[in-house]
mmCIF file of C-alpha atoms in Angstrom:
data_model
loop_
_atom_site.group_PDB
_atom_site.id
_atom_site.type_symbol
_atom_site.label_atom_id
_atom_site.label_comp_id
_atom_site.label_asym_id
_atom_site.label_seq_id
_atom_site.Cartn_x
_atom_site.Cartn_y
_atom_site.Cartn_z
ATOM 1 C CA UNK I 1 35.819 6.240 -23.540
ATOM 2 C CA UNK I 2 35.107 5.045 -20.055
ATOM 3 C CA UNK I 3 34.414 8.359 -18.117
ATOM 4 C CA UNK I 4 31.908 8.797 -21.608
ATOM 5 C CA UNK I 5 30.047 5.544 -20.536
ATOM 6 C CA UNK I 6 29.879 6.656 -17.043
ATOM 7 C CA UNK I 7 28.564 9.924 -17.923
ATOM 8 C CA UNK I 8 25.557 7.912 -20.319
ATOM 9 C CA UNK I 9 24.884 5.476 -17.428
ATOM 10 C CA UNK I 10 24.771 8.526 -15.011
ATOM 11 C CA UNK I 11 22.291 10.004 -16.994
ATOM 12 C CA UNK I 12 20.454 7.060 -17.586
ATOM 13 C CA UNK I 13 20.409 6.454 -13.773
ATOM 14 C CA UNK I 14 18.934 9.895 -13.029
ATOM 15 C CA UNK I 15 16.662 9.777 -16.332
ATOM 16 C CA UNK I 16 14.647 6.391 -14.602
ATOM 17 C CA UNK I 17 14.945 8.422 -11.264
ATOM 18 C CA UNK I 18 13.136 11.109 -12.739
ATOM 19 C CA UNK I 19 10.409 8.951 -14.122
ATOM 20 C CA UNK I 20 9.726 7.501 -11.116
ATOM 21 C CA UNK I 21 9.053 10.060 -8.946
ATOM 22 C CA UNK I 22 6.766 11.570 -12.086
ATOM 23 C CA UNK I 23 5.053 8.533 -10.888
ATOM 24 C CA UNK I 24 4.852 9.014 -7.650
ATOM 25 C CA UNK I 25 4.122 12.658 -7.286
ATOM 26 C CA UNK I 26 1.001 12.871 -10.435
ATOM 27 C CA UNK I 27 -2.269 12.657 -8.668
ATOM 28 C CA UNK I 28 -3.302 9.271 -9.187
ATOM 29 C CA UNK I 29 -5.475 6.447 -7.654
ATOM 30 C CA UNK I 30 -4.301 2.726 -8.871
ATOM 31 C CA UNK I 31 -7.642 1.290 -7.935
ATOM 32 C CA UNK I 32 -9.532 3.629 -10.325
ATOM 33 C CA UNK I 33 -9.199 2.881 -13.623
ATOM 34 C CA UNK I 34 -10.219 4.293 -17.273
ATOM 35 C CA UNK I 35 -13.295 2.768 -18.375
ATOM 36 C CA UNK I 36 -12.936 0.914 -21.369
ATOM 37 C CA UNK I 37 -16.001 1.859 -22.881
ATOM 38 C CA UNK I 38 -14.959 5.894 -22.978
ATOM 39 C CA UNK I 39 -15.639 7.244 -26.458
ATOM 40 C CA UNK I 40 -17.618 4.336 -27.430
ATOM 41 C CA UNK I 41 -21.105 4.295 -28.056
ATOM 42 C CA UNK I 42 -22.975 3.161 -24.974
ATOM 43 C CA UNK I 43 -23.976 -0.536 -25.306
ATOM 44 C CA UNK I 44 -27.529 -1.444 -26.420
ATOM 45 C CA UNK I 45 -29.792 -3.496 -23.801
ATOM 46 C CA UNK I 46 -33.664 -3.904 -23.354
ATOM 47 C CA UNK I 47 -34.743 -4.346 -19.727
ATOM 48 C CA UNK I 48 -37.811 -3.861 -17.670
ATOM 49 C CA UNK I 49 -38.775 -0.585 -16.137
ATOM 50 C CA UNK I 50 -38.884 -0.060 -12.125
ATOM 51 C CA UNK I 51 -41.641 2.908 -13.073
ATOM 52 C CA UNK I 52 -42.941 2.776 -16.671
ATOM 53 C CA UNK I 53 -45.144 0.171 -17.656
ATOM 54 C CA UNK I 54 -42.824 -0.160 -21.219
ATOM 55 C CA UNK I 55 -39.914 -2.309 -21.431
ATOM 56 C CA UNK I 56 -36.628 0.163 -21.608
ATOM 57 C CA UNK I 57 -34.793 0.146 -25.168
ATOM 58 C CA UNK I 58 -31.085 1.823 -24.836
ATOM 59 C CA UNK I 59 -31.948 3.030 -28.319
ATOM 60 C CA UNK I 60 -34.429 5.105 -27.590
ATOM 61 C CA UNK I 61 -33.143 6.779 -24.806
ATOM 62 C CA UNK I 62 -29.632 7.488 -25.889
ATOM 63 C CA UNK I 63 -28.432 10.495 -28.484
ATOM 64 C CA UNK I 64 -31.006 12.915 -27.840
ATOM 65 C CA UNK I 65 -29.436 15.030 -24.779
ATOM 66 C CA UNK I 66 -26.745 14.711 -22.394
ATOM 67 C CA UNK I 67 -27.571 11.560 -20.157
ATOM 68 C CA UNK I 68 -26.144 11.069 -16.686
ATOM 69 C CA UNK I 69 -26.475 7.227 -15.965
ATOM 70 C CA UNK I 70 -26.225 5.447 -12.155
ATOM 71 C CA UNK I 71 -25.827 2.371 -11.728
ATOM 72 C CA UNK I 72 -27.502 2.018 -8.052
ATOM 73 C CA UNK I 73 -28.800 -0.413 -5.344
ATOM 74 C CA UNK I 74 -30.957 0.179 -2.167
ATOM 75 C CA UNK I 75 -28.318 -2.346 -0.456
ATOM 76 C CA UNK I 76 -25.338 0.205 -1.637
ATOM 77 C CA UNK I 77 -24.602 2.720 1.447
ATOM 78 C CA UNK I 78 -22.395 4.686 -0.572
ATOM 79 C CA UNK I 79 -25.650 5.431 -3.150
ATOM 80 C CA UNK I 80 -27.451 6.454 -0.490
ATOM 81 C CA UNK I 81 -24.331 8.667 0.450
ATOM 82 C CA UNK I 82 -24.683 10.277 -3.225
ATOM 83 C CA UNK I 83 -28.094 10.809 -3.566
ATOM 84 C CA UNK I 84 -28.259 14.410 -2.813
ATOM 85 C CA UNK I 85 -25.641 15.155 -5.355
ATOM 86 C CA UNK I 86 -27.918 12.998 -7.925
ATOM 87 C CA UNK I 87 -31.085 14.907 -7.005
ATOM 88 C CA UNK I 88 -28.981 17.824 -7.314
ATOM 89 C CA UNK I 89 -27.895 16.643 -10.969
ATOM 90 C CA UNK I 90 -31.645 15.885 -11.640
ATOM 91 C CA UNK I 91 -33.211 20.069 -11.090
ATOM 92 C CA UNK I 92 -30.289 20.734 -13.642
ATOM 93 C CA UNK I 93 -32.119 21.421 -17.027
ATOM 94 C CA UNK I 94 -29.138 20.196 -19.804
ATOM 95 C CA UNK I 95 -29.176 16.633 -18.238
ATOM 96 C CA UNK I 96 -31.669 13.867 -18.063
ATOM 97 C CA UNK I 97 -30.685 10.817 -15.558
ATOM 98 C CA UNK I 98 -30.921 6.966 -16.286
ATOM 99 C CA UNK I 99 -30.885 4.594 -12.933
ATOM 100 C CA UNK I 100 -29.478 1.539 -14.136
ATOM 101 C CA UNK I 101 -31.100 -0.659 -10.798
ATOM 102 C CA UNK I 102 -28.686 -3.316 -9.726
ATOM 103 C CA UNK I 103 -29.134 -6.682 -8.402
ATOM 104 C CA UNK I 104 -32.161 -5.118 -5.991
ATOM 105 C CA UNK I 105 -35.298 -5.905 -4.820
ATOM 106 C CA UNK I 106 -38.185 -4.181 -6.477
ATOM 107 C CA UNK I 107 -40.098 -3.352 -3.548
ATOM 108 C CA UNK I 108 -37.510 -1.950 -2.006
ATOM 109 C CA UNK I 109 -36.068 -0.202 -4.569
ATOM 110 C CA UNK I 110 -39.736 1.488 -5.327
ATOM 111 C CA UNK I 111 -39.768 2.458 -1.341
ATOM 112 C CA UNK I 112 -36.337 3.840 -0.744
ATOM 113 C CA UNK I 113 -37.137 6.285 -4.037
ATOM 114 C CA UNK I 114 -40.637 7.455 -2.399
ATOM 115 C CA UNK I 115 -38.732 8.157 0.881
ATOM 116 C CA UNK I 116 -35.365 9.638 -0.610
ATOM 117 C CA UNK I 117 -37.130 11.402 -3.772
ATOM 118 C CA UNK I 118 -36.603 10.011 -7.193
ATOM 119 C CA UNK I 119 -34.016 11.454 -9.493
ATOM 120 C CA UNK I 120 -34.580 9.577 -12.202
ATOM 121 C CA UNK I 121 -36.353 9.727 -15.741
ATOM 122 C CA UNK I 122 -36.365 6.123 -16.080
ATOM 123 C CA UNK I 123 -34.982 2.995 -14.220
ATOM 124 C CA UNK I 124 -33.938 -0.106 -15.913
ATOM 125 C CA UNK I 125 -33.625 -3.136 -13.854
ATOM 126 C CA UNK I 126 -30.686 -5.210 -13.904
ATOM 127 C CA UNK I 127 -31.399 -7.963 -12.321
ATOM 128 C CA UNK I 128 -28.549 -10.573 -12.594
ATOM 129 C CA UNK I 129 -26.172 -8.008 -12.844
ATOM 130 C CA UNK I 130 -25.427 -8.806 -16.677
ATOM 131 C CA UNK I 131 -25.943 -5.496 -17.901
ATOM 132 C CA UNK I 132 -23.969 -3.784 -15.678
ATOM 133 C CA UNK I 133 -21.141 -6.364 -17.039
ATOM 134 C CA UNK I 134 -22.007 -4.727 -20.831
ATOM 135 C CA UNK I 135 -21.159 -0.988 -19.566
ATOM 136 C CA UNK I 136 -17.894 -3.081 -17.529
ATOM 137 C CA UNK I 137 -18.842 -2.078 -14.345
ATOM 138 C CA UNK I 138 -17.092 -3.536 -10.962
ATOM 139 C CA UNK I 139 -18.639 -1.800 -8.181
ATOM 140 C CA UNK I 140 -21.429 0.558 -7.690
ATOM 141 C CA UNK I 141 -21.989 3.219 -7.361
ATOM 142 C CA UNK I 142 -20.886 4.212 -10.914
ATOM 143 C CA UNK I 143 -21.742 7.081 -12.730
ATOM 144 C CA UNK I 144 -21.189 7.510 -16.381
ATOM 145 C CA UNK I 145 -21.638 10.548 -18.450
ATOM 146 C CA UNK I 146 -23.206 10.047 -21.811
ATOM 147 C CA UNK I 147 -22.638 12.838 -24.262
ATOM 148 C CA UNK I 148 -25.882 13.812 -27.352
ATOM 149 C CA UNK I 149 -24.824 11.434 -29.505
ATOM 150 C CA UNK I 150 -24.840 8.563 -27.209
ATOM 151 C CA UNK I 151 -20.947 8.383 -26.413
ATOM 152 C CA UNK I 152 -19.837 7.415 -23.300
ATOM 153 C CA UNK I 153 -17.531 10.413 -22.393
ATOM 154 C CA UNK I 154 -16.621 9.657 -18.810
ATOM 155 C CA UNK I 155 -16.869 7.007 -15.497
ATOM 156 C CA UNK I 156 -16.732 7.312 -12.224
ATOM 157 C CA UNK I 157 -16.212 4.626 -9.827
ATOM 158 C CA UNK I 158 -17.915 5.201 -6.076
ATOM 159 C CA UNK I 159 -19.695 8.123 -4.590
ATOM 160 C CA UNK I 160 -20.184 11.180 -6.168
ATOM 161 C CA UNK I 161 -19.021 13.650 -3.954
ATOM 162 C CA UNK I 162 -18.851 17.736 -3.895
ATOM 163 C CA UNK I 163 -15.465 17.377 -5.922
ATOM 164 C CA UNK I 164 -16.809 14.702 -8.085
ATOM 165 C CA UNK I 165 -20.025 17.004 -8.822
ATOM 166 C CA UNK I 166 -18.066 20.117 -9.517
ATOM 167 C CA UNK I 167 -15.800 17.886 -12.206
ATOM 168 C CA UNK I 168 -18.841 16.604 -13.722
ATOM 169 C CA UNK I 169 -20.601 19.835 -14.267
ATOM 170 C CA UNK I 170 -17.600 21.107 -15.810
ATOM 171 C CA UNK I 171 -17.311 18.293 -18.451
ATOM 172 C CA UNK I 172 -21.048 18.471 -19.339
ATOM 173 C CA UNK I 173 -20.945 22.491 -19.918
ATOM 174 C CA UNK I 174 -17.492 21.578 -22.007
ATOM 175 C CA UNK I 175 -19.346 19.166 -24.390
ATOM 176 C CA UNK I 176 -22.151 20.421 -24.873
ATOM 177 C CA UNK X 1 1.696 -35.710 23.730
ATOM 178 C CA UNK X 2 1.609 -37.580 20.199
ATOM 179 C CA UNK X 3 -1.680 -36.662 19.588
ATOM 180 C CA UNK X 4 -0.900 -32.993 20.161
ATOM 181 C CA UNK X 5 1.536 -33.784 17.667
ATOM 182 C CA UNK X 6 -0.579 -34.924 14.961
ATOM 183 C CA UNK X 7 -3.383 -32.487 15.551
ATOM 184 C CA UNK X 8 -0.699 -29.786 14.452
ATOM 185 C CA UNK X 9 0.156 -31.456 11.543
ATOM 186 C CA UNK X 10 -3.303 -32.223 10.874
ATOM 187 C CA UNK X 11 -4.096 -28.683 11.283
ATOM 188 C CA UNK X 12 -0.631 -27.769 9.125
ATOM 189 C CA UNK X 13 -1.331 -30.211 6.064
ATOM 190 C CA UNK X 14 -4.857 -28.915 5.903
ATOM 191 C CA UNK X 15 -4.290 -25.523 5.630
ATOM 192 C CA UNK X 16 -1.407 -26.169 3.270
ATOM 193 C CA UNK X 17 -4.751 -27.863 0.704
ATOM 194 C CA UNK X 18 -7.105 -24.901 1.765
ATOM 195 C CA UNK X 19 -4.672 -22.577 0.679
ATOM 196 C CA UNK X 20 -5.148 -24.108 -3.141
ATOM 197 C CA UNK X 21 -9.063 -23.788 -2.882
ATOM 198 C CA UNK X 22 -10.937 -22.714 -5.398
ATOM 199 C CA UNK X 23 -14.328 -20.322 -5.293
ATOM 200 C CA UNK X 24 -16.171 -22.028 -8.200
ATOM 201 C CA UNK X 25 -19.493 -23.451 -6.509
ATOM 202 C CA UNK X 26 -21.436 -26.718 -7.072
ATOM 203 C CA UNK X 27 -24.387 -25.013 -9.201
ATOM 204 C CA UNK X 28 -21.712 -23.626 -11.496
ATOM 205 C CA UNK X 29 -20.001 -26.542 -12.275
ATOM 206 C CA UNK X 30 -20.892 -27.488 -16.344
ATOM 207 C CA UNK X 31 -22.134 -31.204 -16.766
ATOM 208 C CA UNK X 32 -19.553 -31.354 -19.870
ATOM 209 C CA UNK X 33 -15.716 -32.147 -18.360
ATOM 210 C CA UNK X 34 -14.252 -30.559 -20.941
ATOM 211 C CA UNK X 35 -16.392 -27.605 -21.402
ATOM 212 C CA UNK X 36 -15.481 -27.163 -17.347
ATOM 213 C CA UNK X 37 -12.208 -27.128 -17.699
ATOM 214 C CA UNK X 38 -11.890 -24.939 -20.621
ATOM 215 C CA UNK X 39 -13.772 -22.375 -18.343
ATOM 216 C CA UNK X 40 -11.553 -23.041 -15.453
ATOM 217 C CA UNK X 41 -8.731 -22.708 -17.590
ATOM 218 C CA UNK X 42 -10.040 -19.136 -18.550
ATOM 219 C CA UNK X 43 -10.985 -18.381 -15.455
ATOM 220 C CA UNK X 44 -7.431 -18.544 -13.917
ATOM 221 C CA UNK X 45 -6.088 -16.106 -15.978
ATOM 222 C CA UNK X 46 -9.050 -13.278 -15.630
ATOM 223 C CA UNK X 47 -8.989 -10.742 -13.053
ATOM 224 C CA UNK X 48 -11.434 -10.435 -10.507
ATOM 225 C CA UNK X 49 -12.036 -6.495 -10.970
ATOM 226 C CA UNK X 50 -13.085 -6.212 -7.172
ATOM 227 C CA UNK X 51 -10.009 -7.181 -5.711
ATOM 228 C CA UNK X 52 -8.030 -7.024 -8.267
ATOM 229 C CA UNK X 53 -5.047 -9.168 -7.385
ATOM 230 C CA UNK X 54 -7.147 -12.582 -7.582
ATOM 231 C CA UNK X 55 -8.107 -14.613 -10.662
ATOM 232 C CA UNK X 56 -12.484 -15.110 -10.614
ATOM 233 C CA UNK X 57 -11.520 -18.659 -10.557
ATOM 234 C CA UNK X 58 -10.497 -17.841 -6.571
ATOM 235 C CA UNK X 59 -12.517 -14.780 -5.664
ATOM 236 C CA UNK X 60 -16.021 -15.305 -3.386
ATOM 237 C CA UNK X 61 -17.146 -11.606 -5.019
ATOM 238 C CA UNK X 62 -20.329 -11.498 -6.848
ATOM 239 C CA UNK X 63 -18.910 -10.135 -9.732
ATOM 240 C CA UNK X 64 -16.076 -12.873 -10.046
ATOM 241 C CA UNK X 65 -18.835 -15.456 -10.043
ATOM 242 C CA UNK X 66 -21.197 -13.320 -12.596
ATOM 243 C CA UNK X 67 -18.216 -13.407 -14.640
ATOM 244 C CA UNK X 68 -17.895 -17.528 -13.926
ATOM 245 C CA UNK X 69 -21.129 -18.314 -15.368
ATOM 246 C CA UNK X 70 -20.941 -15.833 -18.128
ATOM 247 C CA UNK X 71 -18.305 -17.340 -19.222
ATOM 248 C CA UNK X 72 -19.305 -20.872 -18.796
ATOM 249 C CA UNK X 73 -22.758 -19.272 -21.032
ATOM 250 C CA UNK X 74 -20.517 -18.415 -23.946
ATOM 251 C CA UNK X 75 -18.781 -21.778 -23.793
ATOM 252 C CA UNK X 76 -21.822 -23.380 -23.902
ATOM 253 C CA UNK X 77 -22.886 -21.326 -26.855
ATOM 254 C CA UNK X 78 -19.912 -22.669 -28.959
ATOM 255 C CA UNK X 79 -17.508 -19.848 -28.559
ATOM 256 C CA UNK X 80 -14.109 -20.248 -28.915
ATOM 257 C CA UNK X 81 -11.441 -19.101 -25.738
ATOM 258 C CA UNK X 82 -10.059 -16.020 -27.911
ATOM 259 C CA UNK X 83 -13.985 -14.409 -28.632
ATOM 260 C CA UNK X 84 -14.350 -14.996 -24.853
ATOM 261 C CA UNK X 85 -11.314 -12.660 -23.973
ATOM 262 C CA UNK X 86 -12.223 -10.479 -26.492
ATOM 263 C CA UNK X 87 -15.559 -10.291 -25.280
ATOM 264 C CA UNK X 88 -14.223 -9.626 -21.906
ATOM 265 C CA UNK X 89 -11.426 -6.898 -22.642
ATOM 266 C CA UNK X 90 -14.042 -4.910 -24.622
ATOM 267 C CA UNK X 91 -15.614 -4.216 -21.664
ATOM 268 C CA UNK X 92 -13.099 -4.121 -18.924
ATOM 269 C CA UNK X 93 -10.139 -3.776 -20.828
ATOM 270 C CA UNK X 94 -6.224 -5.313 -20.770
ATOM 271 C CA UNK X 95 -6.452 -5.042 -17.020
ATOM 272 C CA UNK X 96 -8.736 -7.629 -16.599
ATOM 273 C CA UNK X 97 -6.048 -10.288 -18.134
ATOM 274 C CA UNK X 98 -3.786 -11.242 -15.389
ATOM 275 C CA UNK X 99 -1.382 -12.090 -17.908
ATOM 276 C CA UNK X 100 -1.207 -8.844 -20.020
ATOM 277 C CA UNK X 101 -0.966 -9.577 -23.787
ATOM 278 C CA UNK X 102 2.359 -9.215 -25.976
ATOM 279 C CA UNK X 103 1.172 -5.503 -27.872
ATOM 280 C CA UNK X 104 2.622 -2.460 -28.720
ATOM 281 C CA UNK X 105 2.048 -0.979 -25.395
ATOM 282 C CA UNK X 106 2.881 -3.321 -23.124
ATOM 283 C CA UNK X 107 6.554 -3.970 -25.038
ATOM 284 C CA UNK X 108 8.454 -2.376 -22.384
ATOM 285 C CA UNK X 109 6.760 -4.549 -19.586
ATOM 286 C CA UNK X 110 7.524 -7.937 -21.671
ATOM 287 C CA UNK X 111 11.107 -6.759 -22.780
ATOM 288 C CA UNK X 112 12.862 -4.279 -20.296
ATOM 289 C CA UNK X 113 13.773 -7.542 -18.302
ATOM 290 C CA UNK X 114 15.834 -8.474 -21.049
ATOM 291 C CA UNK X 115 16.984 -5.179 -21.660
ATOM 292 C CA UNK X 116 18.140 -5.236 -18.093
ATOM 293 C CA UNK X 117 19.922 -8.528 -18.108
ATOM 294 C CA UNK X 118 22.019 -7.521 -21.614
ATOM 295 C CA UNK X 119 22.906 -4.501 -19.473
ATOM 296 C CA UNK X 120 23.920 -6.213 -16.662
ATOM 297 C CA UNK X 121 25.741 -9.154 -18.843
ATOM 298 C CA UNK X 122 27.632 -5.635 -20.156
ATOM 299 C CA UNK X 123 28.269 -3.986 -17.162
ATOM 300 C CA UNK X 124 30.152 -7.731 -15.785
ATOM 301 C CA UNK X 125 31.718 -7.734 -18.978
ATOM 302 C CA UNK X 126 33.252 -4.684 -18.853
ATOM 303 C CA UNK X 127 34.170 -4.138 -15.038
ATOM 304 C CA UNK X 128 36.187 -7.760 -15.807
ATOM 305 C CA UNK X 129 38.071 -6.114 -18.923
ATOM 306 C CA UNK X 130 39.004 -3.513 -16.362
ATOM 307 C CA UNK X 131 39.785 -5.288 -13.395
ATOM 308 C CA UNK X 132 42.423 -7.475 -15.399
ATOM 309 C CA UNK X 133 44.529 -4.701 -16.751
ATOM 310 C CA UNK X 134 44.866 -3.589 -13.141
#
């Protein structure tokens, strides 16, 4: 009877040993987590456009084609630091990109996209920051993946980089 | 000499109120007391997403104070504290409640403690039973 309880515990032991260092060895960054949003449909909002004259309805511009949205800022180094790879997304026939502009100044917003090239097929303006809050962003750059139908299929949080790009060219050939 | 003295405790005491300071600015602040401190009440127990391991009621980020007024909007709108979470986990999810909710999925988190302690209450128990026949 005892050496049988020592044998469970044993096992036990090893069993929550096991799990931990599951834990510790999957690839795995705490700070980046799942949207909440993934699978959902994306949320509606009307804004202003940074380069068409007619207000921007979500609506509209969602469920046609696979849409690559950026949230971006000319204050945000790290969208500067992904712009190629958005450019890059842009001469890419399947997709059409959405610049969600946060919190920027309009001037300089319409300047830094002269100078750097615009990627975009249409900017929204967020001004106060309150749509970004809708799609439950945190920090920008963030880069969501929006599938024909108008699902949200995937988030990033932060740069895109060459690793980042690869992962979401893969994604968009798997869905479509 | 003395006044050295009290300058360090000056200095001491004063930190000891800093550290309880709160980020919630002047311009923020609802006229209604009530209405404030139902926000502030909220407040304290959502997440600031940027950093994560402070409520928006103490974070300076932009975000935490978005989040502020937001939710001092929806109070002001007549919504009740529960449509205010929900409105906020929709979008950001559990992890934005500092105190994670009592759900299927979060079971082990609320009960494994007790688990532990029964086993450990067991493990007493029976290391006593044997220790006395020896």
């Amino acid at each position: 009877m005892k050496k049988n309880i020592f044998i469970v515990s044993f096992i036990f032991f090893i069993l929550i040993l096991l799990v931990f260092f599951y834990l510790l060895t999957i690839e795995r960054n705490p700070t980046e987590l799942p949207s909440n949003l993934l699978n959902k449909n994306v949320p509606k909002f009307e804004a202003d456009s940074l380069i068409k004259k007619e207000k921007f309805i979500s609506s509209e511009e969602f469920g046609n084609e696979i849409v690559l949205v950026n949230f971006f800022a000319t204050w945000c180094r790290p969208c500067l630091e992904e712009h190629n790879y958005i450019k890059r997304f842009s001469n890419e026939e399947k997709i059409r990109i959405i610049g969600i502009n946060y919190k920027d100044n309009k001037k300089a917003a319409i300047n830094w996209l002269s100078k750097l090239g615009n990627p975009y097929s249409n900017i929204p303006i967020d001004k106060d920051g309150r749509v970004a809050i809708d799609w439950g962003v945190y920090g920008i750059p963030e880069t969501f993946v929006i599938t024909s139908k108008g699902i949200i299929k995937y988030r990033h949080v932060g740069p895109i980089t060459e690793k980042v790009y690869k992962k979401i060219n893969l994604l968009i050939e798997k869905i479509e | 000499m003395i006044t050295k003295k009290i300058f360090i405790t000056f200095i001491f005491i004063s930190q000891l109120l800093l550290s309880n300071s709160y980020s919630v600015e002047p311009d923020e602040i609802l006229q209604n007391p009530k209405q404030e401190l139902r926000a502030r009440n909220i407040s304290k127990y959502i997440r600031c997403m940027v950093c994560q391991n402070q409520s928006i009621d103490e974070s300076d980020a932009p975000l935490a104070k978005d989040l502020r007024i937001l939710i001092r909007n929806q109070i002001k709108d007549g919504k009740n504290d529960e449509e205010i979470y929900k409105f906020l986990t929709d979008r950001y999810g559990d992890f934005i409640l500092l105190k994670p909710a009592f759900k299927l999925n979060t079971l082990a988190l609320w009960l494994l403690p007790f688990v532990f302690v029964l086993v450990g209450i067991f493990i007493v128990f029976f290391h006593n039973k044997k220790s006395k026949k020896i």
